[in-house]
Each structure stands twice: as structure tokens, then as C-alpha cells.
PDB file of C-alpha atoms and ligand atoms in Angstrom:
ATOM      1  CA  UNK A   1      20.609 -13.715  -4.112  1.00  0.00           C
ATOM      2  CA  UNK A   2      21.129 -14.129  -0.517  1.00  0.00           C
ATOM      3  CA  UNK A   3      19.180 -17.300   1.238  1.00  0.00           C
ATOM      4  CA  UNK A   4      18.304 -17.514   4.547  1.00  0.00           C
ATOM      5  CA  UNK A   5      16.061 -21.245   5.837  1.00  0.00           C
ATOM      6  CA  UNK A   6      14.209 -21.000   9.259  1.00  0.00           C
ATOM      7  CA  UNK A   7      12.169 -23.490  10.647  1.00  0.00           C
ATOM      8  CA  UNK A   8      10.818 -21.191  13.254  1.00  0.00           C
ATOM      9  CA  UNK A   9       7.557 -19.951  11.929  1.00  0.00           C
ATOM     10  CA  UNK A  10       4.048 -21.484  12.031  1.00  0.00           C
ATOM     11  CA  UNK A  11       2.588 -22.688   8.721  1.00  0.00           C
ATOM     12  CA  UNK A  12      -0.386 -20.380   8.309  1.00  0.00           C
ATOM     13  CA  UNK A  13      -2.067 -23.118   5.708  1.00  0.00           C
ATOM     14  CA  UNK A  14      -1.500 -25.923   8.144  1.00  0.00           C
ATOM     15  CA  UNK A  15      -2.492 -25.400  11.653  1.00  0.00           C
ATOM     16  CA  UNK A  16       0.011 -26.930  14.248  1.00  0.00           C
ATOM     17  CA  UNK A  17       2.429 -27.282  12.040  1.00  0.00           C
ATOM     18  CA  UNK A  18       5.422 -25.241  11.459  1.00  0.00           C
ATOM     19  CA  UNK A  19       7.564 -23.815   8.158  1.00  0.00           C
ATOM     20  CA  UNK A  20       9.822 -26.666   7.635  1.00  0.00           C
ATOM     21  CA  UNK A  21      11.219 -24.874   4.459  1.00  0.00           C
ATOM     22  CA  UNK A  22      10.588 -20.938   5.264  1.00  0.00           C
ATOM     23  CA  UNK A  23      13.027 -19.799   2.602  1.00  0.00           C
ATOM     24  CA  UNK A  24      13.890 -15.956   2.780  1.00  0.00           C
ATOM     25  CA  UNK A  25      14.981 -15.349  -1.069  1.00  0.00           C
ATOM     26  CA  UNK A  26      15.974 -12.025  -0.890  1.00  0.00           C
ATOM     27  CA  UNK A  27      17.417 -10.019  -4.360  1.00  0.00           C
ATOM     28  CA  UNK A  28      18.974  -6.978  -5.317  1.00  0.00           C
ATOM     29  CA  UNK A  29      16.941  -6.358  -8.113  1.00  0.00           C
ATOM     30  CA  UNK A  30      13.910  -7.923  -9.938  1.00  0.00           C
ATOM     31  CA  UNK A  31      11.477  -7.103 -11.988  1.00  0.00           C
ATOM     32  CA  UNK A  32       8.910  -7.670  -9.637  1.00  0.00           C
ATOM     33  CA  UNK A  33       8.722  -9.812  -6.621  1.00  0.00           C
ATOM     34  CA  UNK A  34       5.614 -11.128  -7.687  1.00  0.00           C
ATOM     35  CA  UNK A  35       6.626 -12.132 -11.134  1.00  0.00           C
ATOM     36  CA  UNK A  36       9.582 -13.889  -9.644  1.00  0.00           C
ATOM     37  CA  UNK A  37       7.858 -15.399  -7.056  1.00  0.00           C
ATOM     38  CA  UNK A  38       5.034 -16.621  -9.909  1.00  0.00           C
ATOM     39  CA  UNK A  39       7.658 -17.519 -12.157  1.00  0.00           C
ATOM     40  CA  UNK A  40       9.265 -19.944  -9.309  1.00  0.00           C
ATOM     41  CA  UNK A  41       5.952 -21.168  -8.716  1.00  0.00           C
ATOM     42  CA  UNK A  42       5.640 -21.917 -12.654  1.00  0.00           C
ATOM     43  CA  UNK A  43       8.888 -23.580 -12.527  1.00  0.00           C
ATOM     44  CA  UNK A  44       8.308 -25.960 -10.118  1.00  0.00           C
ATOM     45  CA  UNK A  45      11.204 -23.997  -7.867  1.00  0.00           C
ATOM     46  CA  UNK A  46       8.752 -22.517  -4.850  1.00  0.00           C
ATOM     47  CA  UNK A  47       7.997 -24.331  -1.741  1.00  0.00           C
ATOM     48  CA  UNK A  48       4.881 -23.306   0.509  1.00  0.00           C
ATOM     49  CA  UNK A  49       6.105 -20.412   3.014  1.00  0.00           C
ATOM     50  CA  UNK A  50       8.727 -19.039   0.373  1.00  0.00           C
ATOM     51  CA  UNK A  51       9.388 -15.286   0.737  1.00  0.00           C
ATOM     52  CA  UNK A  52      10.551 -13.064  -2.193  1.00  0.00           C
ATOM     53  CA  UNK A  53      12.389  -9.722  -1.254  1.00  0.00           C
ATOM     54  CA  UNK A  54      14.288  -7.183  -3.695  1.00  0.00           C
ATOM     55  CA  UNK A  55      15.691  -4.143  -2.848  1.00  0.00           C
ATOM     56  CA  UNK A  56      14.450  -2.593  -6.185  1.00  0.00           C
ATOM     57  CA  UNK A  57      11.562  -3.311  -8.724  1.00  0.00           C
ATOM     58  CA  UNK A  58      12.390  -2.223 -12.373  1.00  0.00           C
ATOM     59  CA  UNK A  59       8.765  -3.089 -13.014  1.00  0.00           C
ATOM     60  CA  UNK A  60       7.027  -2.824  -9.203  1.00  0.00           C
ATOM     61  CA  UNK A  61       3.138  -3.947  -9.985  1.00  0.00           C
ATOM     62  CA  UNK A  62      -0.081  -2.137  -8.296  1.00  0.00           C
ATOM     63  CA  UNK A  63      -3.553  -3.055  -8.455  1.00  0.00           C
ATOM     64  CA  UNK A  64      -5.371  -2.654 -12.014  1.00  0.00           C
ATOM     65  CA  UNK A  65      -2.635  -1.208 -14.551  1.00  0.00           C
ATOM     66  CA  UNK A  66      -1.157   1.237 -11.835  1.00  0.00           C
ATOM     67  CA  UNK A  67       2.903   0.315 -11.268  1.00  0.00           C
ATOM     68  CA  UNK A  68       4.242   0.203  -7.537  1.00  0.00           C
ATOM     69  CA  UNK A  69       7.123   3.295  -6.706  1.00  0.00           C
ATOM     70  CA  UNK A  70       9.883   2.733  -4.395  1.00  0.00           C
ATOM     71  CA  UNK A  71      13.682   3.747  -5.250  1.00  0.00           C
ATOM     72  CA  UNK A  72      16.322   1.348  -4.480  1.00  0.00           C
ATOM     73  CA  UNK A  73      17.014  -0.025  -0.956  1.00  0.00           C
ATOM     74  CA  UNK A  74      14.460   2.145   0.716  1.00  0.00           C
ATOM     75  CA  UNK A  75      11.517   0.248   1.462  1.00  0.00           C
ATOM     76  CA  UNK A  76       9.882  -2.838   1.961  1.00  0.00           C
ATOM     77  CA  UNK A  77       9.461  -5.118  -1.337  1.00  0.00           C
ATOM     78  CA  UNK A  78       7.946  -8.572  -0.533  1.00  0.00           C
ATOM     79  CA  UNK A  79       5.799 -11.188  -1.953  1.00  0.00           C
ATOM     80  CA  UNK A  80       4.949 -14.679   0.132  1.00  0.00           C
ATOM     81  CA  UNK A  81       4.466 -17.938  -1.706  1.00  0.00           C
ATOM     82  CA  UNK A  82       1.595 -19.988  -0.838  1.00  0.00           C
ATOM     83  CA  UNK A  83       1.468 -23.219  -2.672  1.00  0.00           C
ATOM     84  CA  UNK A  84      -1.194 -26.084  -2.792  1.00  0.00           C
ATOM     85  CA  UNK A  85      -2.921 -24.432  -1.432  1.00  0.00           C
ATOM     86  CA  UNK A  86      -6.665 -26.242  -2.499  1.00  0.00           C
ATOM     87  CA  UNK A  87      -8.206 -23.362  -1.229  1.00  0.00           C
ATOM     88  CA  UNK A  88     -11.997 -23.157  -2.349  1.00  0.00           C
ATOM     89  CA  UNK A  89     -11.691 -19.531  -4.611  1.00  0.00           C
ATOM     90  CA  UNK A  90     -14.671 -18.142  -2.902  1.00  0.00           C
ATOM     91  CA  UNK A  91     -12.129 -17.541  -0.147  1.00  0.00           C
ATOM     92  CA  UNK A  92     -10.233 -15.304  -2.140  1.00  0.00           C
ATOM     93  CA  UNK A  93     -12.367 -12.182  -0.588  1.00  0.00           C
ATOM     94  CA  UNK A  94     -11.701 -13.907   3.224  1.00  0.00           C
ATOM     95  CA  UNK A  95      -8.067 -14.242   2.328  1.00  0.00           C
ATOM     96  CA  UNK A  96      -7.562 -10.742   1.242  1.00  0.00           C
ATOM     97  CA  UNK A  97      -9.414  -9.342   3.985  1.00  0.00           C
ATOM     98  CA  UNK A  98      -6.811 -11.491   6.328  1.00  0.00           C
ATOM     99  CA  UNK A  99      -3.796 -10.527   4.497  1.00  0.00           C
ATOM    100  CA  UNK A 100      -4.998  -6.671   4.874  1.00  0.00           C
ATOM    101  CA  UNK A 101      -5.844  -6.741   8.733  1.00  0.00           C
ATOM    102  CA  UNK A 102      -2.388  -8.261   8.881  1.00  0.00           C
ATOM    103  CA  UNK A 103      -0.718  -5.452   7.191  1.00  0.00           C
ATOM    104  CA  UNK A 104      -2.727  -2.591   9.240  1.00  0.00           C
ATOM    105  CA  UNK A 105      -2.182  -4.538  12.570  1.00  0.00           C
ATOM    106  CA  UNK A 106       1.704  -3.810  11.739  1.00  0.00           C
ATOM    107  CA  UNK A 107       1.493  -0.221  10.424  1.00  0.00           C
ATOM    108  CA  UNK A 108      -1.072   0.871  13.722  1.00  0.00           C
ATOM    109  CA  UNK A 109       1.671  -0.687  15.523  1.00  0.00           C
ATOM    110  CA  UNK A 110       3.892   2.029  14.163  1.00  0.00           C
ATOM    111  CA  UNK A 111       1.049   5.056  14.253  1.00  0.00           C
ATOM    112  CA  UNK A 112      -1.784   3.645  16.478  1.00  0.00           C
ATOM    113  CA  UNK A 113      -4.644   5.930  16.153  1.00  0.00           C
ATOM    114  CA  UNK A 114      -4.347   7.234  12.405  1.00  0.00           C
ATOM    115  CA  UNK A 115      -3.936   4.189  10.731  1.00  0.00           C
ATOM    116  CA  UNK A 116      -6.753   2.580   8.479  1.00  0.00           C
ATOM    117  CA  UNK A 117      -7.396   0.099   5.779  1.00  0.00           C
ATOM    118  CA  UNK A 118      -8.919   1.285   2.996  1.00  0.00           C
ATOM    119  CA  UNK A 119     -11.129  -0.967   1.220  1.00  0.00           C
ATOM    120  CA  UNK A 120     -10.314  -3.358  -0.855  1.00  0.00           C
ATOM    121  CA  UNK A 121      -6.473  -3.595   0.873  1.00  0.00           C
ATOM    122  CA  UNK A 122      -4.956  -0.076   0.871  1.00  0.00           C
ATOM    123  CA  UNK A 123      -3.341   0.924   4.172  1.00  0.00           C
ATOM    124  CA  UNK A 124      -3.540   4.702   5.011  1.00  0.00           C
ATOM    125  CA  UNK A 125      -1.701   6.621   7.778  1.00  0.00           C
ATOM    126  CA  UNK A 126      -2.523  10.137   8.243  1.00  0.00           C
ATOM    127  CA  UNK A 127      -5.333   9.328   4.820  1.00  0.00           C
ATOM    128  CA  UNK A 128      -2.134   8.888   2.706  1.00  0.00           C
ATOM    129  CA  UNK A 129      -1.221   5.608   1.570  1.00  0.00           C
ATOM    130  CA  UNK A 130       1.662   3.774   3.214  1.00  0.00           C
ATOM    131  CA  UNK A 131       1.283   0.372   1.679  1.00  0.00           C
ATOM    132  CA  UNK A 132      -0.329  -1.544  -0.754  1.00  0.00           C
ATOM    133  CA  UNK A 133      -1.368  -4.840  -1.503  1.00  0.00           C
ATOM    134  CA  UNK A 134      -0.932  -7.327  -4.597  1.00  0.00           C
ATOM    135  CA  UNK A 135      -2.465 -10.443  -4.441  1.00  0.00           C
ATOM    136  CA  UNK A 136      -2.000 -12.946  -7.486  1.00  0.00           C
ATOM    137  CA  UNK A 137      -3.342 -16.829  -7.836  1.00  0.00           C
ATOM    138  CA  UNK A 138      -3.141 -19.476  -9.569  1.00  0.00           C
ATOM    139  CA  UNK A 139      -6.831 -21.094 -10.001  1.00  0.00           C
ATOM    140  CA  UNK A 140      -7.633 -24.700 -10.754  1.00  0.00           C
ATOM    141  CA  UNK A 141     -11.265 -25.633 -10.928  1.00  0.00           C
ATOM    142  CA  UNK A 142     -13.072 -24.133  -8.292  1.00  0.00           C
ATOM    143  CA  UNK A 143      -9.995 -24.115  -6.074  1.00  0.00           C
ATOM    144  CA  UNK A 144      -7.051 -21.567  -5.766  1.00  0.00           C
ATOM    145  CA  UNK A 145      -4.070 -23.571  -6.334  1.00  0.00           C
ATOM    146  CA  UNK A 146      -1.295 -21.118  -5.533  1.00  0.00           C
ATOM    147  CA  UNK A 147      -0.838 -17.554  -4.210  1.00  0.00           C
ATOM    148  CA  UNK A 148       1.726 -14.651  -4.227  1.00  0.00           C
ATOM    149  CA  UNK A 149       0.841 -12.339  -1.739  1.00  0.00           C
ATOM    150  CA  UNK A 150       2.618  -9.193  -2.921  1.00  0.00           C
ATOM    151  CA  UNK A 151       3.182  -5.792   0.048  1.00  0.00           C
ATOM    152  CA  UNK A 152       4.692  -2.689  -0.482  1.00  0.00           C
ATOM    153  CA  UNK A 153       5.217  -0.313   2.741  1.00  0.00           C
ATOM    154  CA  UNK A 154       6.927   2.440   2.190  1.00  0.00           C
ATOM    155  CA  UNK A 155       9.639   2.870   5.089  1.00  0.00           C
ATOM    156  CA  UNK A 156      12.611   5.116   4.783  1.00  0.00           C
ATOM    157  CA  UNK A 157      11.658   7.335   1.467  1.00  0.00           C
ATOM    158  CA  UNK A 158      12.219  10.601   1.937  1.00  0.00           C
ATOM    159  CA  UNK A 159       9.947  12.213  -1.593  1.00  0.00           C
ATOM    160  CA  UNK A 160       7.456  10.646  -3.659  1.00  0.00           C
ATOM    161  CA  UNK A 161       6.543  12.224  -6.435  1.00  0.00           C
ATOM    162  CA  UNK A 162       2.855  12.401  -5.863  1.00  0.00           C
ATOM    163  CA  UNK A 163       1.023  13.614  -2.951  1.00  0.00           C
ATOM    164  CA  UNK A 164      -1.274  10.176  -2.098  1.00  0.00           C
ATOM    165  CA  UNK A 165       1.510   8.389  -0.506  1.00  0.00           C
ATOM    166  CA  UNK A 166       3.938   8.699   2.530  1.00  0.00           C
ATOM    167  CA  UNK A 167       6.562   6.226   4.605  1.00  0.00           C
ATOM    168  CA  UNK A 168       7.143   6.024   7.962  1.00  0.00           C
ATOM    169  CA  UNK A 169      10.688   8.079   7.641  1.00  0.00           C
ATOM    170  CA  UNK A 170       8.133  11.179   6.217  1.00  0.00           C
ATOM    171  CA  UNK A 171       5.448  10.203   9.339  1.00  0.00           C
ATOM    172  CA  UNK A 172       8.182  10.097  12.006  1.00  0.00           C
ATOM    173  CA  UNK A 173      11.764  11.677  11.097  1.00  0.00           C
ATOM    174  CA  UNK A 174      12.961   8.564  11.942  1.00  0.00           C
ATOM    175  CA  UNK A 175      14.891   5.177   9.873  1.00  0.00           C
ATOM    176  CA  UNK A 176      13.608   1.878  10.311  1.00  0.00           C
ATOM    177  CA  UNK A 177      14.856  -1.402   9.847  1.00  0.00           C
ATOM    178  CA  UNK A 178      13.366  -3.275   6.641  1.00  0.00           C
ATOM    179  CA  UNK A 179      14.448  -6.342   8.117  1.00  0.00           C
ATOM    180  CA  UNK A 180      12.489  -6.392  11.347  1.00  0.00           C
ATOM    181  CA  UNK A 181       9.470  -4.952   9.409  1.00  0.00           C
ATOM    182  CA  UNK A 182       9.365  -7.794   7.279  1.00  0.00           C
ATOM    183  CA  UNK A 183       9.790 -10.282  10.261  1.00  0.00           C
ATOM    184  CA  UNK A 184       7.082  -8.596  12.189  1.00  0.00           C
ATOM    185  CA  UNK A 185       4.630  -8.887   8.913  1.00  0.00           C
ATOM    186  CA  UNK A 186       5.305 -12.161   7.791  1.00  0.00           C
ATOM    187  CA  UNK A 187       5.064 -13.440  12.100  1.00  0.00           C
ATOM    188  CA  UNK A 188       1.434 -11.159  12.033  1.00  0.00           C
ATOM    189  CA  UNK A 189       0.723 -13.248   8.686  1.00  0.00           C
ATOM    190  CA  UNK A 190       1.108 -16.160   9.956  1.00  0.00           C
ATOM    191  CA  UNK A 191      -1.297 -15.201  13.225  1.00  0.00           C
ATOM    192  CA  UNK A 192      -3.974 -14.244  10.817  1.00  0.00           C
ATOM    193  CA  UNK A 193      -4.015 -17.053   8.026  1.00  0.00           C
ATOM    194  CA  UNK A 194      -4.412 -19.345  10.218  1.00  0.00           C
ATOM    195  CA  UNK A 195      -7.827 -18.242  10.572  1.00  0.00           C
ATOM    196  CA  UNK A 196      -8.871 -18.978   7.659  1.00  0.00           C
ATOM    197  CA  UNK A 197      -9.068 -22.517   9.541  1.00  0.00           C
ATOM    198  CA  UNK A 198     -10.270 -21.493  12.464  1.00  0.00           C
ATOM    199  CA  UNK A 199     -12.215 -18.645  12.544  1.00  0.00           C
ATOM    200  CA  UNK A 200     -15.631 -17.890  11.425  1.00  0.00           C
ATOM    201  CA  UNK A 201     -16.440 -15.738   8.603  1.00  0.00           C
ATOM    202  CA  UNK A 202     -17.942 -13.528  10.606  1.00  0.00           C
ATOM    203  CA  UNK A 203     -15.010 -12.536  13.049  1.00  0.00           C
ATOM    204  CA  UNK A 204     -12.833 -12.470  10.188  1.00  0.00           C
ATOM    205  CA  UNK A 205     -15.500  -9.764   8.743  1.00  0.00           C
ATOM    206  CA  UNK A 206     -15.639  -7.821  12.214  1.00  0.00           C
ATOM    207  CA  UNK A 207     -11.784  -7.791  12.525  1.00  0.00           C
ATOM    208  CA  UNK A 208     -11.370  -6.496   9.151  1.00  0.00           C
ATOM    209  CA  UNK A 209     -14.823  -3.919   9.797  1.00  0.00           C
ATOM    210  CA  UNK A 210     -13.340  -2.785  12.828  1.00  0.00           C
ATOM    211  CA  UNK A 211     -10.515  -0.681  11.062  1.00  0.00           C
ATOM    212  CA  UNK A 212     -11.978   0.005   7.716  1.00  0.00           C
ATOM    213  CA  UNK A 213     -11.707   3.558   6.412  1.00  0.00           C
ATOM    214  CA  UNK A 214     -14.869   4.848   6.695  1.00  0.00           C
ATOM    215  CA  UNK A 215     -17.075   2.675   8.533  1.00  0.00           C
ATOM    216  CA  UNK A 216     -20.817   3.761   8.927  1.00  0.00           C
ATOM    217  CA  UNK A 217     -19.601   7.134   8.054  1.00  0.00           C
ATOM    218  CA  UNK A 218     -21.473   9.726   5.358  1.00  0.00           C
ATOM    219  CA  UNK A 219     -19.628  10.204   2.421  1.00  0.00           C
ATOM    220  CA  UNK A 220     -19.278  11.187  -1.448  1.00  0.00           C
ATOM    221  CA  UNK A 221     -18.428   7.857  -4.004  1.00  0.00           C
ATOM    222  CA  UNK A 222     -18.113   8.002  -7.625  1.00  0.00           C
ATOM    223  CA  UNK A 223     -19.086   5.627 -10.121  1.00  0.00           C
ATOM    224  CA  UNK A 224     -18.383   5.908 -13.930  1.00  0.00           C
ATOM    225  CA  UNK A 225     -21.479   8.558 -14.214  1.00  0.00           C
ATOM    226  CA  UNK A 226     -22.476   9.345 -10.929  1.00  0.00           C
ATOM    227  CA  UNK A 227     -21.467  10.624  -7.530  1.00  0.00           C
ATOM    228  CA  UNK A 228     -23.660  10.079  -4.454  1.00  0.00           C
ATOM    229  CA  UNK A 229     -23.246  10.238  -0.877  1.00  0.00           C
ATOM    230  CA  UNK A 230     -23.631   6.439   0.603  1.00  0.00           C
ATOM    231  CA  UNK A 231     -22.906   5.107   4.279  1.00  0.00           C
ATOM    232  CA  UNK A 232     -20.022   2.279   4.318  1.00  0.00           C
ATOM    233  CA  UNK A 233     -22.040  -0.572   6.082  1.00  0.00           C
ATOM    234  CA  UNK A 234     -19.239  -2.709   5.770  1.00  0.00           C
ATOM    235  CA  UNK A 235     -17.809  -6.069   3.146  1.00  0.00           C
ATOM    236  CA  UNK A 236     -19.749  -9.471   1.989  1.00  0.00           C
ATOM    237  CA  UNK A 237     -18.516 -12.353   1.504  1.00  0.00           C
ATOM    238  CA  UNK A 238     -17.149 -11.774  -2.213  1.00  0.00           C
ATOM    239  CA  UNK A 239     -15.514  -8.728  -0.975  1.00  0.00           C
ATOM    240  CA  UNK A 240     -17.925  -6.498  -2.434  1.00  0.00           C
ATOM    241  CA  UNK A 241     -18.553  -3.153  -0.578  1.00  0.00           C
ATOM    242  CA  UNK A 242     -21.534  -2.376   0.574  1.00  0.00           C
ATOM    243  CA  UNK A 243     -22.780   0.910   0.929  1.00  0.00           C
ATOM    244  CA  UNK A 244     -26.775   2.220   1.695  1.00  0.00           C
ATOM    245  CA  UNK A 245     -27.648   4.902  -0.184  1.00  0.00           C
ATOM    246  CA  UNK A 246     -30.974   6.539   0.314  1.00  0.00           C
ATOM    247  CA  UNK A 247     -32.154   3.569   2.630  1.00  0.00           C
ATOM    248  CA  UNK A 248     -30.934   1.093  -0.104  1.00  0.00           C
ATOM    249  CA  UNK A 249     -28.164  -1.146   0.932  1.00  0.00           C
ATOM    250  CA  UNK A 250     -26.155  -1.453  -2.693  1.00  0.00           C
ATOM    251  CA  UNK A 251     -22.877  -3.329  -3.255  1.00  0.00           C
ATOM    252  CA  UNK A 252     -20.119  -2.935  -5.487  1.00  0.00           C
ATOM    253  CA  UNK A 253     -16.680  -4.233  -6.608  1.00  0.00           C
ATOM    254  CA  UNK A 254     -13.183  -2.742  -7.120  1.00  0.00           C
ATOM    255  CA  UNK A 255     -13.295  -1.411  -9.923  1.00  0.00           C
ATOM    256  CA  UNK A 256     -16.610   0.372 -10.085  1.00  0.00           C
ATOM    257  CA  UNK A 257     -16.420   2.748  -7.960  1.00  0.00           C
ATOM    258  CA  UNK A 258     -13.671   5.416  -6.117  1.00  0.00           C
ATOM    259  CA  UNK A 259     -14.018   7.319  -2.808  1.00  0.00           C
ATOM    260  CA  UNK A 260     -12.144  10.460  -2.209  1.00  0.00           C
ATOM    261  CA  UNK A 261     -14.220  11.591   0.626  1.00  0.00           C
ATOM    262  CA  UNK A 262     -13.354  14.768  -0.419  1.00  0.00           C
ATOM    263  CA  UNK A 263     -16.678  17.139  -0.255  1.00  0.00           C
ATOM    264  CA  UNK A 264     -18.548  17.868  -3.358  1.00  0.00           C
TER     265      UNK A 264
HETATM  266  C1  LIG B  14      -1.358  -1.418  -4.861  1.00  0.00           C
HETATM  267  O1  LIG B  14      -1.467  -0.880  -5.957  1.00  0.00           O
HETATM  268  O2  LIG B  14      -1.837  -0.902  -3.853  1.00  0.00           O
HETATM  269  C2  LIG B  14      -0.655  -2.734  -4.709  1.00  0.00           C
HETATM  270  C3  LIG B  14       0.819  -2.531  -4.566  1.00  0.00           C
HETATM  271  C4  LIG B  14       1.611  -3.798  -4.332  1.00  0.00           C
HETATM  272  C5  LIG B  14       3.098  -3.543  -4.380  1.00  0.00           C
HETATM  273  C6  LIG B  14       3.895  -4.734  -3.979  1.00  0.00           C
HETATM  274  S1  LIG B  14       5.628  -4.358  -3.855  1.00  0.00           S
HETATM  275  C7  LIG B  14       5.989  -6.057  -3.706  1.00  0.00           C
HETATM  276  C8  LIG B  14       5.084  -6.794  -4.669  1.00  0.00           C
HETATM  277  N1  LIG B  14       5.691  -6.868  -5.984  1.00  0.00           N
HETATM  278  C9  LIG B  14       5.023  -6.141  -6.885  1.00  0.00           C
HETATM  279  O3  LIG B  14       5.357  -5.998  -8.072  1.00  0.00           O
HETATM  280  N2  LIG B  14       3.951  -5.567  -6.308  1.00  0.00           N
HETATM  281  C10 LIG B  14       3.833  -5.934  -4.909  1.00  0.00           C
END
């Protein structure tokens, strides 16, 4: 485990104030960045602004049961520790929504102009996915204790062995530093969090709006039993989508319903 301490970076959590114990933990392999970095947690081991990085998952974790792909050394495999946070859990949707705006505002970097964020937190160049996004707490009462913000971006892989996703190297011929990546993300992470203290719900909303996949556009969803064409009107503040269909605006959550946007 190599261990690198800098006190250069802005708490996100704490206005003002800056990482006195930014600790980059970074592994060769792990089972998962998240578990490790909710194992820490567990153990009393993590400090607030901790940053977990492997250069393989044996057990990489996606949203719902789906597992995370990335072959060793190629990509970039992080998860940041948030403790105490005393958070008030319906802020989980606004926290997400920063954490995703974050991770597009990198990626457009990179490929301005076909970049988008997929809703819940899926970032798409080209409409194929080029990172993903784990996010894991720890709740206690009404308030979210801790967080592990896992993000996978797929950077120098050359094949996947599915057609959904791509990296950068694929996008661009090129190889790219993991390193600087994960500087640039965790700098943009700490530019956006903040705003959870600052910033209204509603310009958190707009920011997030402003790139999402789909946006006041006609197209096809699916639900268990149905498939209907909806407009994307935008998120609430649980997170929810919410899409009119036939004049009726109707919202729903993760896991009830997919978009392809492929036509039917
Ligand atoms: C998704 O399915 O879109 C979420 C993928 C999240 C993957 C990242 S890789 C680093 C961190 N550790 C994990 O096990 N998962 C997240």
C-alpha cells in the first residue's frame, strides 16, 4: 500500500477549511475500493477526505447486483471517504447529483460536446458509458453518518467485452495518466461538495439538468410491463425522474424503469 498525506485540498464538508489529513491510500489489489474503504470506516481506521485507489478489483461493485469491469492497472479505481458527516439523508439525492456533475465536468473536459450524464449517475461519451458511480452510506437516524463515494472511468482499456462501455484510450487513440485524472476529480469534487453548503437546491438541480441525457427530449422508457414514450422534464428532490407522459408529469426511481432511447 503506498501512502501519500497532502494538506493542499479544500474540505468539501467544511467550507474554509482545508484537508488536514487527505490520505491517498492507494493498493495493488482489493476486493473493492468501496468495501475497503467501508471496512476502514467500520474499523475506526478512515479519516474524513480519505481516498481509496487499487489498480485491480477482484470483486469491482456496480449499481444493483451488476459487478464493475476493469483489468489490472488500466483505469481509474477510486472511492472517497466522507466521515461524520451528519448529513440530513434527504440529501442523499442532492449529494449524488453533485458527485455526478463532478464526474461529467471532468470527462466533457476530455470530449466537450458528446459527453452526458445519464440519470441517476452514469456518464456517457459518444452514448456509451465511460464511468460509473457507486455511492454507499452509513445512516444513523435521519442523518447519513458516513459515505464512500465509489468512480470508475475507464481510461486506457483497449476491449471490453460488451458493447455499452468505452475509455478514453478507445475515444481518442491516446494514454492518459490515472494519476492526474484522479487529481483533477477529486480537486472538481471538492468544488462541487461544497455546495451542498452553499448553494441552493435549485442551482444544484439546474447544474445537474443542464447536462442530463435527454433533457426535454421525446423518447421510449420501459417499465416492468410497459413501454411509453415520455419527455425527461428533469429530477426532484429525492432524485426521482420525472418524465410527462401524455400531459401527465409522472416520476419514478432507479429501479423502475430503463431508457434505451432506442426506437420502438
Ligand atoms: C455503476 O454500476 O455504474 C457503478 C460503478 C462503480 C464502480 C466503482 S470502481 C471504484 C468503486 N469500487 C467499486 O467496487 N465500485 C466503484
Amino acid at each position: 500500500m503506498f501512502r501519500f498525506t497532502s494538506t493542499n485540498f479544500v474540505n468539501p464538508l467544511m467550507p474554509n477549511k482545508f484537508f488536514i489529513q487527505h490520505t491517498l491510500l492507494s493498493y495493488n489489489k482489493v476486493e473493492s475500493t468501496n468495501t475497503t474503504a467501508m471496512t476502514r470506516i467500520k474499523t475506526g481506521e478512515a479519516h474524513h477526505g480519505d481516498i481509496i485507489r487499487a489498480n485491480y478489483q477482484l470483486g469491482g461493485k456496480g449499481q444493483g447486483q451488476n459487478t464493475w469491469y476493469s483489468t489490472e492497472g488500466n483505469n481509474l479505481l477510486v472511492s472517497f471517504i466522507c466521515t461524520n458527516l451528519k448529513l440530513n439523508a434527504s440529501k442523499l439525492a442532492v449529494f449524488n447529483m453533485l458527485v455526478a456533475t463532478s464526474t461529467y465536468r471532468v470527462i466533457n473536459r476530455y470530449f466537450p460536446n458528446r459527453t452526458a450524464l445519464k440519470w441517476p449517475n452514469d456518464i456517457l461519451v459518444n452514448d456509451k458509458k465511460i464511468a460509473g458511480i457507486l455511492i454507499e452510506t452509513i445512516l444513523q437516524g435521519e442523518f447519513i453518518k458516513h459515505a464512500v463515494i465509489g468512480i470508475g472511468i475507464n481510461v486506457n482499456e483497449q476491449v471490453f467485452p460488451f458493447a455499452h462501455a468505452v475509455s478514453f484510450t478507445q475515444l481518442s487513440g491516446l494514454f492518459y495518466n490515472i494519476d492526474n485524472l484522479l487529481h483533477e476529480l477529486t480537486e472538481q469534487l471538492n468544488l462541487e461538495l461544497q455546495k451542498l453548503y452553499t448553494s441552493s437546491f435549485d442551482s444544484i438541480k439546474r447544474d445537474y439538468e443542464t447536462v442530463l441525457y435527454g433533457m426535454n427530449l421525446k423518447r421510449y422508457f420501459r417499465t416492468e410491463n410497459l413501454t411509453f414514450e415520455g419527455i425527461i422534464k428533469g429530477i426532484n428532490a429525492q432524485g426521482q425522474l420525472c418524465i410527462e407522459v401524455d400531459n401527465e408529469m409522472k416520476t419514478f426511481n432507479q429501479k423502475e424503469i430503463k431508457f434505451d432511447f432506442a426506437e420502438h
